[in-house]
mmCIF file of C-alpha atoms in Angstrom:
data_model
loop_
_atom_site.group_PDB
_atom_site.id
_atom_site.type_symbol
_atom_site.label_atom_id
_atom_site.label_comp_id
_atom_site.label_asym_id
_atom_site.label_seq_id
_atom_site.Cartn_x
_atom_site.Cartn_y
_atom_site.Cartn_z
ATOM 1 C CA UNK N 1 30.092 28.374 -96.593
ATOM 2 C CA UNK N 2 32.631 30.166 -94.458
ATOM 3 C CA UNK N 3 36.331 29.308 -94.535
ATOM 4 C CA UNK N 4 37.219 30.951 -91.244
ATOM 5 C CA UNK N 5 35.061 30.148 -88.216
ATOM 6 C CA UNK N 6 35.909 33.232 -86.137
ATOM 7 C CA UNK N 7 33.215 35.898 -85.804
ATOM 8 C CA UNK N 8 34.500 39.087 -87.388
ATOM 9 C CA UNK N 9 33.288 41.454 -84.654
ATOM 10 C CA UNK N 10 33.241 41.115 -80.901
ATOM 11 C CA UNK N 11 30.400 39.062 -79.447
ATOM 12 C CA UNK N 12 29.066 41.271 -76.672
ATOM 13 C CA UNK N 13 28.264 40.119 -73.187
ATOM 14 C CA UNK N 14 25.347 41.547 -71.226
ATOM 15 C CA UNK N 15 27.725 43.746 -69.238
ATOM 16 C CA UNK N 16 28.748 45.465 -72.507
ATOM 17 C CA UNK N 17 25.205 46.494 -73.480
ATOM 18 C CA UNK N 18 22.897 49.386 -72.522
ATOM 19 C CA UNK N 19 19.964 48.826 -70.160
ATOM 20 C CA UNK N 20 17.328 48.484 -72.893
ATOM 21 C CA UNK N 21 19.351 45.659 -74.475
ATOM 22 C CA UNK N 22 19.930 44.080 -71.037
ATOM 23 C CA UNK N 23 16.176 43.601 -70.712
ATOM 24 C CA UNK N 24 15.977 41.915 -74.106
ATOM 25 C CA UNK N 25 18.939 39.677 -73.232
ATOM 26 C CA UNK N 26 17.237 38.752 -69.932
ATOM 27 C CA UNK N 27 14.046 37.896 -71.813
ATOM 28 C CA UNK N 28 15.911 35.557 -74.185
ATOM 29 C CA UNK N 29 17.810 33.966 -71.309
ATOM 30 C CA UNK N 30 14.521 33.336 -69.472
ATOM 31 C CA UNK N 31 12.819 31.870 -72.574
ATOM 32 C CA UNK N 32 15.681 30.004 -74.258
ATOM 33 C CA UNK N 33 18.370 29.700 -71.630
ATOM 34 C CA UNK N 34 20.762 31.876 -73.663
ATOM 35 C CA UNK N 35 21.044 34.916 -75.896
ATOM 36 C CA UNK N 36 21.434 34.074 -79.600
ATOM 37 C CA UNK N 37 24.901 34.777 -81.002
ATOM 38 C CA UNK N 38 23.501 37.007 -83.763
ATOM 39 C CA UNK N 39 21.856 39.206 -81.109
ATOM 40 C CA UNK N 40 25.102 39.493 -79.182
ATOM 41 C CA UNK N 41 26.755 40.718 -82.389
ATOM 42 C CA UNK N 42 23.867 42.984 -83.436
ATOM 43 C CA UNK N 43 23.949 44.544 -79.936
ATOM 44 C CA UNK N 44 26.771 46.777 -81.197
ATOM 45 C CA UNK N 45 23.849 48.774 -82.673
ATOM 46 C CA UNK N 46 21.178 48.630 -79.945
ATOM 47 C CA UNK N 47 18.437 50.384 -81.919
ATOM 48 C CA UNK N 48 18.894 48.003 -84.844
ATOM 49 C CA UNK N 49 18.846 45.008 -82.490
ATOM 50 C CA UNK N 50 15.673 46.166 -80.742
ATOM 51 C CA UNK N 51 13.930 46.921 -84.034
ATOM 52 C CA UNK N 52 15.033 43.660 -85.641
ATOM 53 C CA UNK N 53 14.001 41.657 -82.590
ATOM 54 C CA UNK N 54 10.541 43.208 -82.746
ATOM 55 C CA UNK N 55 10.309 42.556 -86.502
ATOM 56 C CA UNK N 56 11.398 38.940 -85.979
ATOM 57 C CA UNK N 57 8.770 38.400 -83.285
ATOM 58 C CA UNK N 58 5.996 40.076 -85.276
ATOM 59 C CA UNK N 59 6.902 38.225 -88.478
ATOM 60 C CA UNK N 60 7.429 34.744 -87.076
ATOM 61 C CA UNK N 61 5.002 34.654 -84.116
ATOM 62 C CA UNK N 62 1.993 36.628 -85.331
ATOM 63 C CA UNK N 63 -0.281 36.684 -88.368
ATOM 64 C CA UNK N 64 -2.460 34.135 -90.123
ATOM 65 C CA UNK N 65 0.207 31.934 -91.745
ATOM 66 C CA UNK N 66 1.139 29.019 -89.495
ATOM 67 C CA UNK N 67 4.467 28.959 -87.668
ATOM 68 C CA UNK N 68 5.219 25.646 -89.389
ATOM 69 C CA UNK N 69 4.892 27.144 -92.883
ATOM 70 C CA UNK N 70 6.929 30.203 -91.848
ATOM 71 C CA UNK N 71 9.735 28.033 -90.451
ATOM 72 C CA UNK N 72 9.693 25.815 -93.557
ATOM 73 C CA UNK N 73 10.174 29.005 -95.561
ATOM 74 C CA UNK N 74 12.934 30.232 -93.224
ATOM 75 C CA UNK N 75 14.692 26.860 -93.482
ATOM 76 C CA UNK N 76 14.437 26.782 -97.274
ATOM 77 C CA UNK N 77 15.592 30.385 -97.774
ATOM 78 C CA UNK N 78 18.506 29.794 -95.382
ATOM 79 C CA UNK N 79 19.473 26.635 -97.299
ATOM 80 C CA UNK N 80 19.317 28.490 -100.629
ATOM 81 C CA UNK N 81 21.594 31.159 -99.129
ATOM 82 C CA UNK N 82 23.811 28.491 -97.532
ATOM 83 C CA UNK N 83 23.577 30.216 -94.151
ATOM 84 C CA UNK N 84 24.747 27.594 -91.682
ATOM 85 C CA UNK N 85 23.556 29.518 -88.631
ATOM 86 C CA UNK N 86 19.988 30.198 -89.784
ATOM 87 C CA UNK N 87 19.596 26.743 -91.320
ATOM 88 C CA UNK N 88 20.459 25.252 -87.930
ATOM 89 C CA UNK N 89 18.035 27.532 -86.067
ATOM 90 C CA UNK N 90 15.197 26.906 -88.540
ATOM 91 C CA UNK N 91 15.863 23.145 -88.426
ATOM 92 C CA UNK N 92 15.431 23.208 -84.641
ATOM 93 C CA UNK N 93 12.263 25.313 -84.951
ATOM 94 C CA UNK N 94 10.810 22.790 -87.439
ATOM 95 C CA UNK N 95 11.419 20.015 -84.907
ATOM 96 C CA UNK N 96 9.712 22.173 -82.269
ATOM 97 C CA UNK N 97 6.727 22.440 -84.662
ATOM 98 C CA UNK N 98 6.576 18.627 -84.677
ATOM 99 C CA UNK N 99 8.176 17.910 -88.053
ATOM 100 C CA UNK N 100 10.256 14.774 -88.281
ATOM 101 C CA UNK N 101 13.666 14.477 -89.936
ATOM 102 C CA UNK N 102 12.200 12.898 -93.075
ATOM 103 C CA UNK N 103 10.150 15.992 -93.947
ATOM 104 C CA UNK N 104 13.023 18.334 -93.063
ATOM 105 C CA UNK N 105 15.349 16.282 -95.302
ATOM 106 C CA UNK N 106 12.862 16.530 -98.177
ATOM 107 C CA UNK N 107 12.832 20.308 -97.901
ATOM 108 C CA UNK N 108 16.614 20.354 -97.549
ATOM 109 C CA UNK N 109 16.951 18.350 -100.774
ATOM 110 C CA UNK N 110 14.309 20.337 -102.727
ATOM 111 C CA UNK N 111 11.917 17.371 -102.778
ATOM 112 C CA UNK N 112 8.652 19.209 -102.258
ATOM 113 C CA UNK N 113 6.297 16.852 -104.091
ATOM 114 C CA UNK N 114 5.039 15.192 -100.885
ATOM 115 C CA UNK N 115 4.178 18.538 -99.300
ATOM 116 C CA UNK N 116 0.742 20.122 -99.730
ATOM 117 C CA UNK N 117 0.456 21.993 -103.061
ATOM 118 C CA UNK N 118 0.199 25.371 -101.287
ATOM 119 C CA UNK N 119 3.514 24.716 -99.508
ATOM 120 C CA UNK N 120 5.200 23.568 -102.716
ATOM 121 C CA UNK N 121 4.236 26.852 -104.346
ATOM 122 C CA UNK N 122 5.239 28.971 -101.362
ATOM 123 C CA UNK N 123 8.693 27.337 -101.203
ATOM 124 C CA UNK N 124 9.121 27.873 -104.947
ATOM 125 C CA UNK N 125 8.145 31.511 -104.380
ATOM 126 C CA UNK N 126 10.644 31.800 -101.506
ATOM 127 C CA UNK N 127 13.457 30.565 -103.696
ATOM 128 C CA UNK N 128 12.447 32.864 -106.562
ATOM 129 C CA UNK N 129 12.381 35.916 -104.271
ATOM 130 C CA UNK N 130 15.732 34.927 -102.777
ATOM 131 C CA UNK N 131 17.481 34.333 -106.090
ATOM 132 C CA UNK N 132 15.939 36.925 -108.439
ATOM 133 C CA UNK N 133 12.914 38.747 -107.034
ATOM 134 C CA UNK N 134 12.680 40.997 -110.071
ATOM 135 C CA UNK N 135 12.047 37.955 -112.302
ATOM 136 C CA UNK N 136 9.041 36.466 -110.497
ATOM 137 C CA UNK N 137 6.563 35.445 -113.150
ATOM 138 C CA UNK N 138 2.895 36.341 -113.111
ATOM 139 C CA UNK N 139 2.226 32.606 -113.403
ATOM 140 C CA UNK N 140 4.019 31.843 -110.123
ATOM 141 C CA UNK N 141 2.374 34.785 -108.383
ATOM 142 C CA UNK N 142 -1.080 33.730 -109.586
ATOM 143 C CA UNK N 143 -0.453 30.194 -108.287
ATOM 144 C CA UNK N 144 0.477 31.739 -104.945
ATOM 145 C CA UNK N 145 -2.727 33.830 -104.974
ATOM 146 C CA UNK N 146 -4.756 30.642 -105.520
ATOM 147 C CA UNK N 147 -3.708 29.488 -102.034
ATOM 148 C CA UNK N 148 -2.995 32.650 -100.041
ATOM 149 C CA UNK N 149 -4.727 36.006 -99.600
ATOM 150 C CA UNK N 150 -2.932 39.345 -99.896
ATOM 151 C CA UNK N 151 -2.200 39.589 -96.162
ATOM 152 C CA UNK N 152 -0.697 36.095 -96.144
ATOM 153 C CA UNK N 153 1.412 36.848 -99.224
ATOM 154 C CA UNK N 154 2.779 39.941 -97.479
ATOM 155 C CA UNK N 155 3.483 37.821 -94.368
ATOM 156 C CA UNK N 156 5.283 35.161 -96.413
ATOM 157 C CA UNK N 157 7.261 37.751 -98.358
ATOM 158 C CA UNK N 158 8.226 39.322 -95.026
ATOM 159 C CA UNK N 159 9.579 35.958 -93.817
ATOM 160 C CA UNK N 160 11.627 35.688 -97.014
ATOM 161 C CA UNK N 161 12.981 39.224 -96.664
ATOM 162 C CA UNK N 162 13.689 38.790 -92.962
ATOM 163 C CA UNK N 163 15.717 35.640 -93.496
ATOM 164 C CA UNK N 164 17.574 37.019 -96.500
ATOM 165 C CA UNK N 165 18.613 39.890 -94.212
ATOM 166 C CA UNK N 166 19.693 37.780 -91.233
ATOM 167 C CA UNK N 167 21.368 35.177 -93.494
ATOM 168 C CA UNK N 168 23.550 37.875 -94.989
ATOM 169 C CA UNK N 169 24.173 39.522 -91.610
ATOM 170 C CA UNK N 170 25.321 36.239 -90.070
ATOM 171 C CA UNK N 171 27.417 35.137 -93.036
ATOM 172 C CA UNK N 172 29.117 38.505 -93.600
ATOM 173 C CA UNK N 173 30.060 38.758 -89.915
ATOM 174 C CA UNK N 174 30.754 35.008 -89.614
ATOM 175 C CA UNK N 175 28.231 34.408 -86.864
ATOM 176 C CA UNK N 176 28.258 30.626 -86.581
ATOM 177 C CA UNK N 177 25.900 28.181 -84.864
ATOM 178 C CA UNK N 178 26.456 27.847 -81.153
#
């Protein structure tokens, strides 16, 4: 958790960004009514922002793993990392997927037993990758393979990696929830 609630670098306005970032900002404003704070910070490096935005879209909006499972993973990884910003975003996305507060609270409190077995295993995997990826047991990986194919495992691992990246980006630069 952050002690100081002031973002460490300037939050850019649209006027401060190059044309290719302007278009992305316009797209977010049209879809969500605003540009996310993390994007306004990441805009200091336009190529990184554009690449990350594309990776985020491809990872979270495409593939064969459901958006609900991906956002459960994003929420759990963000909770493990104690990233206030991403936990808040993922919480809102879970509500948009139709999950009620009771299920979100269970995930928040590591009470996975009422979730489908495949989701229990995938959340355990997400925590293991987040905490100590080099120690993932063959047993856990084999359990994961009992429920997901190779493409889905790569997708899920990409969600974990993506949120470990953005959690650290937001926390290091003190990007806080709007």
